[in-house]
PDB file of C-alpha atoms in Angstrom:
ATOM      1  CA  MET A  21       0.000   0.000   0.000  1.00 81.00           C
ATOM      2  CA  ASP A  22       1.194   3.459  -0.920  1.00 87.00           C
ATOM      3  CA  VAL A  23      -0.237   6.770   0.241  1.00 82.00           C
ATOM      4  CA  GLY A  24       0.026  10.231  -1.239  1.00 86.00           C
ATOM      5  CA  ARG A  25      -1.943  13.457  -1.163  1.00 90.00           C
ATOM      6  CA  ARG A  26      -3.920  15.372  -3.746  1.00 85.00           C
ATOM      7  CA  SER A  27      -5.760  18.638  -3.043  1.00 86.00           C
ATOM      8  CA  GLY A  28      -5.258  17.889   0.639  1.00 91.00           C
ATOM      9  CA  TRP A  29      -6.887  14.449   0.389  1.00 95.00           C
ATOM     10  CA  PRO A  30      -5.037  11.299   1.451  1.00 97.00           C
ATOM     11  CA  ILE A  31      -4.961   8.990  -1.589  1.00 98.00           C
ATOM     12  CA  TYR A  32      -4.216   5.319  -0.943  1.00 98.00           C
ATOM     13  CA  ALA A  33      -3.116   2.869  -3.625  1.00 96.00           C
ATOM     14  CA  VAL A  34      -3.508  -0.854  -2.938  1.00 96.00           C
ATOM     15  CA  ALA A  35      -2.037  -3.390  -5.343  1.00 94.00           C
ATOM     16  CA  PRO A  36      -0.683  -6.948  -5.349  1.00 90.00           C
ATOM     17  CA  LYS A  37       2.974  -7.014  -4.422  1.00 84.00           C
ATOM     18  CA  ASN A  38       5.499  -7.444  -7.234  1.00 76.00           C
ATOM     19  CA  ASP A  39       2.778  -7.237  -9.881  1.00 71.00           C
ATOM     20  CA  ILE A  40       2.761  -5.140 -13.041  1.00 72.00           C
ATOM     21  CA  HIS A  41      -0.461  -3.144 -13.149  1.00 72.00           C
ATOM     22  CA  THR A  42      -2.030  -2.054 -16.399  1.00 77.00           C
ATOM     23  CA  ARG A  43      -5.460  -1.342 -14.911  1.00 92.00           C
ATOM     24  CA  THR A  44      -6.712   0.876 -12.104  1.00 96.00           C
ATOM     25  CA  VAL A  45      -9.939   1.054 -10.116  1.00 98.00           C
ATOM     26  CA  VAL A  46     -10.834   4.225  -8.208  1.00 99.00           C
ATOM     27  CA  TYR A  47     -12.988   3.185  -5.239  1.00 99.00           C
ATOM     28  CA  LEU A  48     -15.258   5.560  -3.294  1.00 99.00           C
ATOM     29  CA  HIS A  49     -16.318   4.354   0.141  1.00 99.00           C
ATOM     30  CA  GLY A  50     -19.824   4.760   1.511  1.00 98.00           C
ATOM     31  CA  GLY A  51     -21.075   6.024   4.845  1.00 98.00           C
ATOM     32  CA  ALA A  52     -23.884   8.508   4.143  1.00 98.00           C
ATOM     33  CA  TRP A  53     -21.289  11.204   3.352  1.00 98.00           C
ATOM     34  CA  VAL A  54     -20.544  11.492   7.095  1.00 98.00           C
ATOM     35  CA  ASN A  55     -18.786   8.247   8.091  1.00 98.00           C
ATOM     36  CA  GLU A  56     -15.143   7.371   7.558  1.00 98.00           C
ATOM     37  CA  ILE A  57     -13.946   4.411   5.549  1.00 98.00           C
ATOM     38  CA  ASN A  58     -14.089   1.208   7.623  1.00 98.00           C
ATOM     39  CA  SER A  59     -12.694  -2.313   7.738  1.00 98.00           C
ATOM     40  CA  GLN A  60     -15.378  -3.742   5.430  1.00 98.00           C
ATOM     41  CA  HIS A  61     -14.356  -1.289   2.746  1.00 99.00           C
ATOM     42  CA  TRP A  62     -10.676  -2.122   3.130  1.00 98.00           C
ATOM     43  CA  ARG A  63     -11.418  -5.858   2.928  1.00 98.00           C
ATOM     44  CA  LEU A  64     -13.279  -5.310  -0.334  1.00 99.00           C
ATOM     45  CA  VAL A  65     -10.491  -3.111  -1.694  1.00 98.00           C
ATOM     46  CA  THR A  66      -7.897  -5.777  -0.887  1.00 97.00           C
ATOM     47  CA  HIS A  67     -10.080  -8.514  -2.360  1.00 98.00           C
ATOM     48  CA  VAL A  68     -10.512  -6.591  -5.615  1.00 98.00           C
ATOM     49  CA  ALA A  69      -6.823  -5.699  -5.875  1.00 97.00           C
ATOM     50  CA  THR A  70      -5.638  -9.269  -5.399  1.00 95.00           C
ATOM     51  CA  GLY A  71      -8.486 -11.006  -7.218  1.00 96.00           C
ATOM     52  CA  ALA A  72      -8.633  -8.761 -10.280  1.00 95.00           C
ATOM     53  CA  ARG A  73      -4.888  -7.993 -10.304  1.00 94.00           C
ATOM     54  CA  VAL A  74      -5.514  -4.262 -10.402  1.00 95.00           C
ATOM     55  CA  LYS A  75      -4.337  -1.217  -8.531  1.00 95.00           C
ATOM     56  CA  VAL A  76      -7.164   0.165  -6.393  1.00 97.00           C
ATOM     57  CA  VAL A  77      -6.927   3.887  -5.690  1.00 98.00           C
ATOM     58  CA  VAL A  78      -8.889   4.979  -2.618  1.00 99.00           C
ATOM     59  CA  PRO A  79      -9.366   8.729  -2.143  1.00 99.00           C
ATOM     60  CA  ILE A  80     -10.271   9.772   1.392  1.00 98.00           C
ATOM     61  CA  TYR A  81     -12.613  12.524   0.332  1.00 98.00           C
ATOM     62  CA  PRO A  82     -13.820  15.222   2.769  1.00 98.00           C
ATOM     63  CA  LEU A  83     -17.009  14.314   4.609  1.00 98.00           C
ATOM     64  CA  LEU A  84     -19.800  16.532   5.828  1.00 98.00           C
ATOM     65  CA  PRO A  85     -19.627  19.286   6.933  1.00 96.00           C
ATOM     66  CA  PHE A  86     -16.243  19.865   5.279  1.00 96.00           C
ATOM     67  CA  GLY A  87     -17.090  18.619   1.785  1.00 97.00           C
ATOM     68  CA  THR A  88     -20.105  18.676  -0.523  1.00 98.00           C
ATOM     69  CA  ALA A  89     -20.932  17.085  -3.864  1.00 99.00           C
ATOM     70  CA  ALA A  90     -19.880  20.206  -5.753  1.00 98.00           C
ATOM     71  CA  ASP A  91     -16.414  19.943  -4.189  1.00 96.00           C
ATOM     72  CA  VAL A  92     -15.875  16.197  -4.265  1.00 98.00           C
ATOM     73  CA  VAL A  93     -17.285  14.935  -7.578  1.00 99.00           C
ATOM     74  CA  PRO A  94     -15.058  17.100  -9.846  1.00 98.00           C
ATOM     75  CA  GLU A  95     -11.979  16.139  -7.821  1.00 98.00           C
ATOM     76  CA  VAL A  96     -12.797  12.445  -8.241  1.00 99.00           C
ATOM     77  CA  ALA A  97     -13.247  12.932 -11.988  1.00 98.00           C
ATOM     78  CA  GLN A  98      -9.886  14.687 -12.169  1.00 97.00           C
ATOM     79  CA  LEU A  99      -8.273  11.860 -10.184  1.00 97.00           C
ATOM     80  CA  VAL A 100      -9.543   9.414 -12.803  1.00 98.00           C
ATOM     81  CA  VAL A 101      -8.132  11.570 -15.609  1.00 97.00           C
ATOM     82  CA  GLU A 102      -4.744  11.730 -13.887  1.00 94.00           C
ATOM     83  CA  ASN A 103      -4.651   7.955 -13.515  1.00 93.00           C
ATOM     84  CA  MET A 104      -5.550   7.582 -17.191  1.00 93.00           C
ATOM     85  CA  SER A 105      -2.524   9.699 -18.079  1.00 81.00           C
ATOM     86  CA  THR A 106      -0.286   6.824 -16.967  1.00 74.00           C
ATOM     87  CA  GLY A 107      -1.676   4.727 -19.811  1.00 74.00           C
ATOM     88  CA  HIS A 108      -3.762   2.568 -17.486  1.00 76.00           C
ATOM     89  CA  GLY A 109      -7.373   1.692 -18.080  1.00 88.00           C
ATOM     90  CA  VAL A 110      -9.437   3.140 -15.208  1.00 97.00           C
ATOM     91  CA  CYS A 111     -12.770   2.037 -13.756  1.00 98.00           C
ATOM     92  CA  LEU A 112     -14.847   3.586 -10.984  1.00 99.00           C
ATOM     93  CA  ALA A 113     -16.541   1.745  -8.133  1.00 99.00           C
ATOM     94  CA  GLY A 114     -18.321   2.719  -4.945  1.00 99.00           C
ATOM     95  CA  ASP A 115     -20.838   1.671  -2.356  1.00 99.00           C
ATOM     96  CA  SER A 116     -23.822   3.610  -1.012  1.00 99.00           C
ATOM     97  CA  ALA A 117     -22.845   7.302  -0.842  1.00 99.00           C
ATOM     98  CA  GLY A 118     -19.655   6.334  -2.648  1.00 99.00           C
ATOM     99  CA  GLY A 119     -21.794   4.844  -5.401  1.00 99.00           C
ATOM    100  CA  GLN A 120     -23.433   8.233  -5.851  1.00 99.00           C
ATOM    101  CA  ILE A 121     -20.033   9.881  -6.143  1.00 99.00           C
ATOM    102  CA  ALA A 122     -18.823   7.209  -8.581  1.00 99.00           C
ATOM    103  CA  LEU A 123     -21.782   7.510 -10.953  1.00 99.00           C
ATOM    104  CA  SER A 124     -21.817  11.308 -10.732  1.00 99.00           C
ATOM    105  CA  ALA A 125     -18.102  11.347 -11.563  1.00 99.00           C
ATOM    106  CA  ALA A 126     -18.660   8.983 -14.504  1.00 99.00           C
ATOM    107  CA  LEU A 127     -21.273  11.402 -15.855  1.00 99.00           C
ATOM    108  CA  LEU A 128     -18.937  14.365 -15.382  1.00 99.00           C
ATOM    109  CA  LEU A 129     -16.144  12.499 -17.160  1.00 98.00           C
ATOM    110  CA  ARG A 130     -18.464  11.859 -20.102  1.00 98.00           C
ATOM    111  CA  ASP A 131     -19.679  15.452 -20.276  1.00 98.00           C
ATOM    112  CA  ASP A 132     -16.577  17.501 -19.446  1.00 97.00           C
ATOM    113  CA  HIS A 133     -13.696  15.230 -20.448  1.00 96.00           C
ATOM    114  CA  ASP A 134     -15.173  13.139 -23.284  1.00 97.00           C
ATOM    115  CA  VAL A 135     -14.218  10.017 -21.322  1.00 97.00           C
ATOM    116  CA  VAL A 136     -16.293   6.837 -21.373  1.00 97.00           C
ATOM    117  CA  LEU A 137     -15.206   4.462 -18.627  1.00 98.00           C
ATOM    118  CA  PRO A 138     -14.840   0.743 -19.368  1.00 97.00           C
ATOM    119  CA  ARG A 139     -16.827  -0.159 -16.222  1.00 98.00           C
ATOM    120  CA  THR A 140     -18.492   1.508 -13.242  1.00 99.00           C
ATOM    121  CA  VAL A 141     -19.479  -0.744 -10.328  1.00 99.00           C
ATOM    122  CA  LEU A 142     -22.203   0.510  -7.987  1.00 99.00           C
ATOM    123  CA  ILE A 143     -23.017  -1.271  -4.720  1.00 99.00           C
ATOM    124  CA  SER A 144     -26.376  -0.173  -3.266  1.00 99.00           C
ATOM    125  CA  PRO A 145     -25.848   3.338  -4.648  1.00 99.00           C
ATOM    126  CA  ALA A 146     -27.575   6.503  -3.478  1.00 99.00           C
ATOM    127  CA  LEU A 147     -28.962   7.824  -6.754  1.00 99.00           C
ATOM    128  CA  ASP A 148     -31.483  10.570  -5.971  1.00 98.00           C
ATOM    129  CA  VAL A 149     -30.903  12.958  -3.083  1.00 97.00           C
ATOM    130  CA  SER A 150     -34.611  13.806  -2.968  1.00 96.00           C
ATOM    131  CA  LEU A 151     -35.566  10.227  -2.010  1.00 97.00           C
ATOM    132  CA  SER A 152     -38.872  10.980  -3.713  1.00 97.00           C
ATOM    133  CA  ASN A 153     -39.500   7.560  -5.243  1.00 98.00           C
ATOM    134  CA  PRO A 154     -42.963   6.549  -3.930  1.00 97.00           C
ATOM    135  CA  MET A 155     -41.885   2.913  -3.566  1.00 98.00           C
ATOM    136  CA  ILE A 156     -39.464   3.870  -0.790  1.00 98.00           C
ATOM    137  CA  ASN A 157     -42.329   4.071   1.705  1.00 96.00           C
ATOM    138  CA  SER A 158     -43.136   0.368   1.496  1.00 97.00           C
ATOM    139  CA  VAL A 159     -39.504  -0.737   1.381  1.00 98.00           C
ATOM    140  CA  GLU A 160     -38.661   1.297   4.484  1.00 98.00           C
ATOM    141  CA  LEU A 161     -40.974  -0.941   6.519  1.00 98.00           C
ATOM    142  CA  THR A 162     -38.615  -3.869   5.879  1.00 98.00           C
ATOM    143  CA  ASP A 163     -35.273  -2.029   5.979  1.00 98.00           C
ATOM    144  CA  PRO A 164     -33.647  -2.483   9.419  1.00 97.00           C
ATOM    145  CA  TRP A 165     -30.729  -0.204   8.630  1.00 96.00           C
ATOM    146  CA  LEU A 166     -31.493   2.941   6.633  1.00 98.00           C
ATOM    147  CA  ALA A 167     -34.121   5.529   7.534  1.00 96.00           C
ATOM    148  CA  ARG A 168     -35.437   7.912   4.918  1.00 96.00           C
ATOM    149  CA  GLU A 169     -35.655  10.868   7.310  1.00 96.00           C
ATOM    150  CA  ALA A 170     -32.038  10.652   8.455  1.00 95.00           C
ATOM    151  CA  LEU A 171     -30.668   9.981   4.980  1.00 97.00           C
ATOM    152  CA  SER A 172     -32.619  12.963   3.652  1.00 97.00           C
ATOM    153  CA  VAL A 173     -30.926  15.249   6.174  1.00 97.00           C
ATOM    154  CA  PHE A 174     -27.464  14.048   5.160  1.00 98.00           C
ATOM    155  CA  GLY A 175     -28.365  14.243   1.483  1.00 98.00           C
ATOM    156  CA  GLU A 176     -29.578  17.816   1.757  1.00 97.00           C
ATOM    157  CA  CYS A 177     -26.335  18.828   3.437  1.00 98.00           C
ATOM    158  CA  TRP A 178     -24.302  17.000   0.786  1.00 98.00           C
ATOM    159  CA  ARG A 179     -26.307  18.787  -1.936  1.00 98.00           C
ATOM    160  CA  GLY A 180     -25.221  22.174  -0.627  1.00 97.00           C
ATOM    161  CA  ASP A 181     -26.111  24.884  -3.129  1.00 97.00           C
ATOM    162  CA  LEU A 182     -26.867  22.459  -5.968  1.00 98.00           C
ATOM    163  CA  ILE A 183     -30.437  21.917  -7.124  1.00 98.00           C
ATOM    164  CA  PRO A 184     -31.843  18.495  -6.126  1.00 97.00           C
ATOM    165  CA  ASP A 185     -31.708  17.074  -9.658  1.00 97.00           C
ATOM    166  CA  ASP A 186     -28.157  18.203 -10.410  1.00 99.00           C
ATOM    167  CA  PRO A 187     -26.301  15.085 -11.668  1.00 99.00           C
ATOM    168  CA  ARG A 188     -23.414  15.840  -9.316  1.00 98.00           C
ATOM    169  CA  VAL A 189     -25.668  14.873  -6.415  1.00 99.00           C
ATOM    170  CA  SER A 190     -28.571  12.955  -8.053  1.00 99.00           C
ATOM    171  CA  PRO A 191     -27.128  10.944 -10.946  1.00 99.00           C
ATOM    172  CA  LEU A 192     -30.484   9.263 -11.566  1.00 99.00           C
ATOM    173  CA  ALA A 193     -31.740  12.625 -12.865  1.00 98.00           C
ATOM    174  CA  ALA A 194     -29.092  12.760 -15.589  1.00 99.00           C
ATOM    175  CA  GLU A 195     -29.314  11.789 -19.234  1.00 98.00           C
ATOM    176  CA  LEU A 196     -27.520   8.423 -19.275  1.00 99.00           C
ATOM    177  CA  THR A 197     -26.904   7.981 -22.999  1.00 98.00           C
ATOM    178  CA  GLY A 198     -23.229   7.485 -23.743  1.00 98.00           C
ATOM    179  CA  LEU A 199     -22.192   6.071 -20.376  1.00 98.00           C
ATOM    180  CA  GLY A 200     -19.924   3.061 -20.279  1.00 98.00           C
ATOM    181  CA  PRO A 201     -21.065  -0.304 -18.867  1.00 98.00           C
ATOM    182  CA  LEU A 202     -22.554  -0.383 -15.368  1.00 99.00           C
ATOM    183  CA  THR A 203     -22.628  -3.204 -12.823  1.00 99.00           C
ATOM    184  CA  VAL A 204     -25.150  -2.598 -10.036  1.00 99.00           C
ATOM    185  CA  PHE A 205     -25.954  -4.516  -6.839  1.00 99.00           C
ATOM    186  CA  SER A 206     -29.030  -4.013  -4.661  1.00 99.00           C
ATOM    187  CA  GLY A 207     -30.982  -5.892  -1.998  1.00 99.00           C
ATOM    188  CA  THR A 208     -34.745  -5.625  -1.744  1.00 99.00           C
ATOM    189  CA  ARG A 209     -34.692  -4.668   1.965  1.00 99.00           C
ATOM    190  CA  ASP A 210     -32.902  -1.407   1.204  1.00 99.00           C
ATOM    191  CA  ILE A 211     -34.683   1.923   0.797  1.00 99.00           C
ATOM    192  CA  LEU A 212     -32.292   2.679  -2.069  1.00 99.00           C
ATOM    193  CA  ASN A 213     -33.546  -0.358  -4.014  1.00 99.00           C
ATOM    194  CA  PRO A 214     -36.432   1.421  -5.798  1.00 99.00           C
ATOM    195  CA  ASP A 215     -34.003   3.927  -7.274  1.00 99.00           C
ATOM    196  CA  ALA A 216     -31.640   1.116  -8.314  1.00 99.00           C
ATOM    197  CA  ARG A 217     -34.526  -0.420 -10.244  1.00 99.00           C
ATOM    198  CA  ALA A 218     -35.282   2.975 -11.775  1.00 99.00           C
ATOM    199  CA  LEU A 219     -31.644   3.252 -12.858  1.00 99.00           C
ATOM    200  CA  VAL A 220     -31.866  -0.117 -14.601  1.00 99.00           C
ATOM    201  CA  GLN A 221     -34.946   0.968 -16.526  1.00 99.00           C
ATOM    202  CA  LYS A 222     -33.518   4.352 -17.474  1.00 99.00           C
ATOM    203  CA  ALA A 223     -30.096   2.998 -18.450  1.00 99.00           C
ATOM    204  CA  THR A 224     -31.624   0.235 -20.555  1.00 99.00           C
ATOM    205  CA  ALA A 225     -33.836   2.751 -22.363  1.00 99.00           C
ATOM    206  CA  ALA A 226     -30.752   4.893 -23.019  1.00 99.00           C
ATOM    207  CA  GLY A 227     -28.850   1.978 -24.537  1.00 98.00           C
ATOM    208  CA  VAL A 228     -26.387   1.667 -21.666  1.00 99.00           C
ATOM    209  CA  ASP A 229     -24.994  -1.801 -20.963  1.00 98.00           C
ATOM    210  CA  ILE A 230     -26.159  -2.485 -17.399  1.00 98.00           C
ATOM    211  CA  ASP A 231     -25.485  -5.658 -15.451  1.00 97.00           C
ATOM    212  CA  TYR A 232     -27.932  -5.743 -12.520  1.00 99.00           C
ATOM    213  CA  HIS A 233     -27.738  -8.057  -9.508  1.00 99.00           C
ATOM    214  CA  GLU A 234     -30.722  -7.876  -7.144  1.00 99.00           C
ATOM    215  CA  ARG A 235     -31.073 -10.241  -4.194  1.00 98.00           C
ATOM    216  CA  PHE A 236     -34.423 -10.738  -2.549  1.00 98.00           C
ATOM    217  CA  GLY A 237     -34.505 -10.116   1.206  1.00 98.00           C
ATOM    218  CA  LEU A 238     -30.973  -8.768   1.452  1.00 99.00           C
ATOM    219  CA  LEU A 239     -29.881  -5.497   3.001  1.00 98.00           C
ATOM    220  CA  HIS A 240     -27.975  -2.386   2.049  1.00 99.00           C
ATOM    221  CA  VAL A 241     -24.425  -3.047   0.731  1.00 99.00           C
ATOM    222  CA  TYR A 242     -24.847  -6.810   1.032  1.00 99.00           C
ATOM    223  CA  PRO A 243     -21.797  -7.440  -1.213  1.00 99.00           C
ATOM    224  CA  LEU A 244     -19.609  -6.169   1.641  1.00 98.00           C
ATOM    225  CA  MET A 245     -21.071  -8.653   4.121  1.00 98.00           C
ATOM    226  CA  PRO A 246     -19.515 -11.995   5.214  1.00 97.00           C
ATOM    227  CA  ILE A 247     -22.427 -14.059   3.870  1.00 98.00           C
ATOM    228  CA  PRO A 248     -22.682 -16.463   0.897  1.00 98.00           C
ATOM    229  CA  GLU A 249     -24.523 -13.894  -1.200  1.00 98.00           C
ATOM    230  CA  GLY A 250     -21.854 -11.328  -0.383  1.00 98.00           C
ATOM    231  CA  ARG A 251     -19.095 -13.705  -1.474  1.00 98.00           C
ATOM    232  CA  ALA A 252     -20.924 -14.404  -4.732  1.00 98.00           C
ATOM    233  CA  ALA A 253     -21.313 -10.678  -5.375  1.00 99.00           C
ATOM    234  CA  ARG A 254     -17.634 -10.046  -4.683  1.00 99.00           C
ATOM    235  CA  ALA A 255     -16.727 -12.744  -7.200  1.00 98.00           C
ATOM    236  CA  VAL A 256     -18.807 -10.932  -9.817  1.00 98.00           C
ATOM    237  CA  ILE A 257     -17.150  -7.614  -8.963  1.00 99.00           C
ATOM    238  CA  VAL A 258     -13.694  -9.141  -9.362  1.00 98.00           C
ATOM    239  CA  GLU A 259     -14.648 -10.758 -12.664  1.00 98.00           C
ATOM    240  CA  ARG A 260     -16.071  -7.544 -14.103  1.00 98.00           C
ATOM    241  CA  LEU A 261     -13.083  -5.447 -13.053  1.00 96.00           C
ATOM    242  CA  ARG A 262     -10.595  -8.059 -14.214  1.00 92.00           C
ATOM    243  CA  ALA A 263     -12.200  -8.078 -17.659  1.00 79.00           C
ATOM    244  CA  HIS A 264     -12.061  -4.348 -18.350  1.00 74.00           C
TER     245      HIS A 264
END
């Protein structure tokens, strides 16, 4: 593991020892934009690096109240561009709030840098800061983890001065045509699941290659969990990122 700094952010790079890396994954951790990276994230990062034989770059982006979407998303996009300058293929990945940042950055790369990523992996992503999908009400009754009211407060703070449907904070609101392939994971006992389903429909209609993995009865970020379904999901993640 190596660590550097960019724009004041610690930037970690995790890669198999004594390996030659031609591919890079930039991974954005989740935590509702307020929680630090944790051991589950690092286990996934290590698993991806060793399993896919890639370098995984992990930016420790500023959390609320010190960072907002308008600050963080462009910096992540620029980090991807800088890693591309080494001649490496670069993918984005993220879970939960990190999934929002990853997809928003992929959109910004398409629009401002004319870059189409070979793969973006989204694990239970936050896709719409408004949480206005009417199906969330029924799902919340079965979700033991996330609460709409609390997540709305964090999301509004993360939005800052942006309008609610700005793609930098609500990527589901964006035009998706021209995005590179997406791999998305979601459990049905997750209040973010209705928006994941909406993303599948919208991406498919826009001609985007989307690879969707939904597991009935499972919770938010289940691919990070030490359960059989989590292990199966991690195997898919490794395979997709190895293939890019």
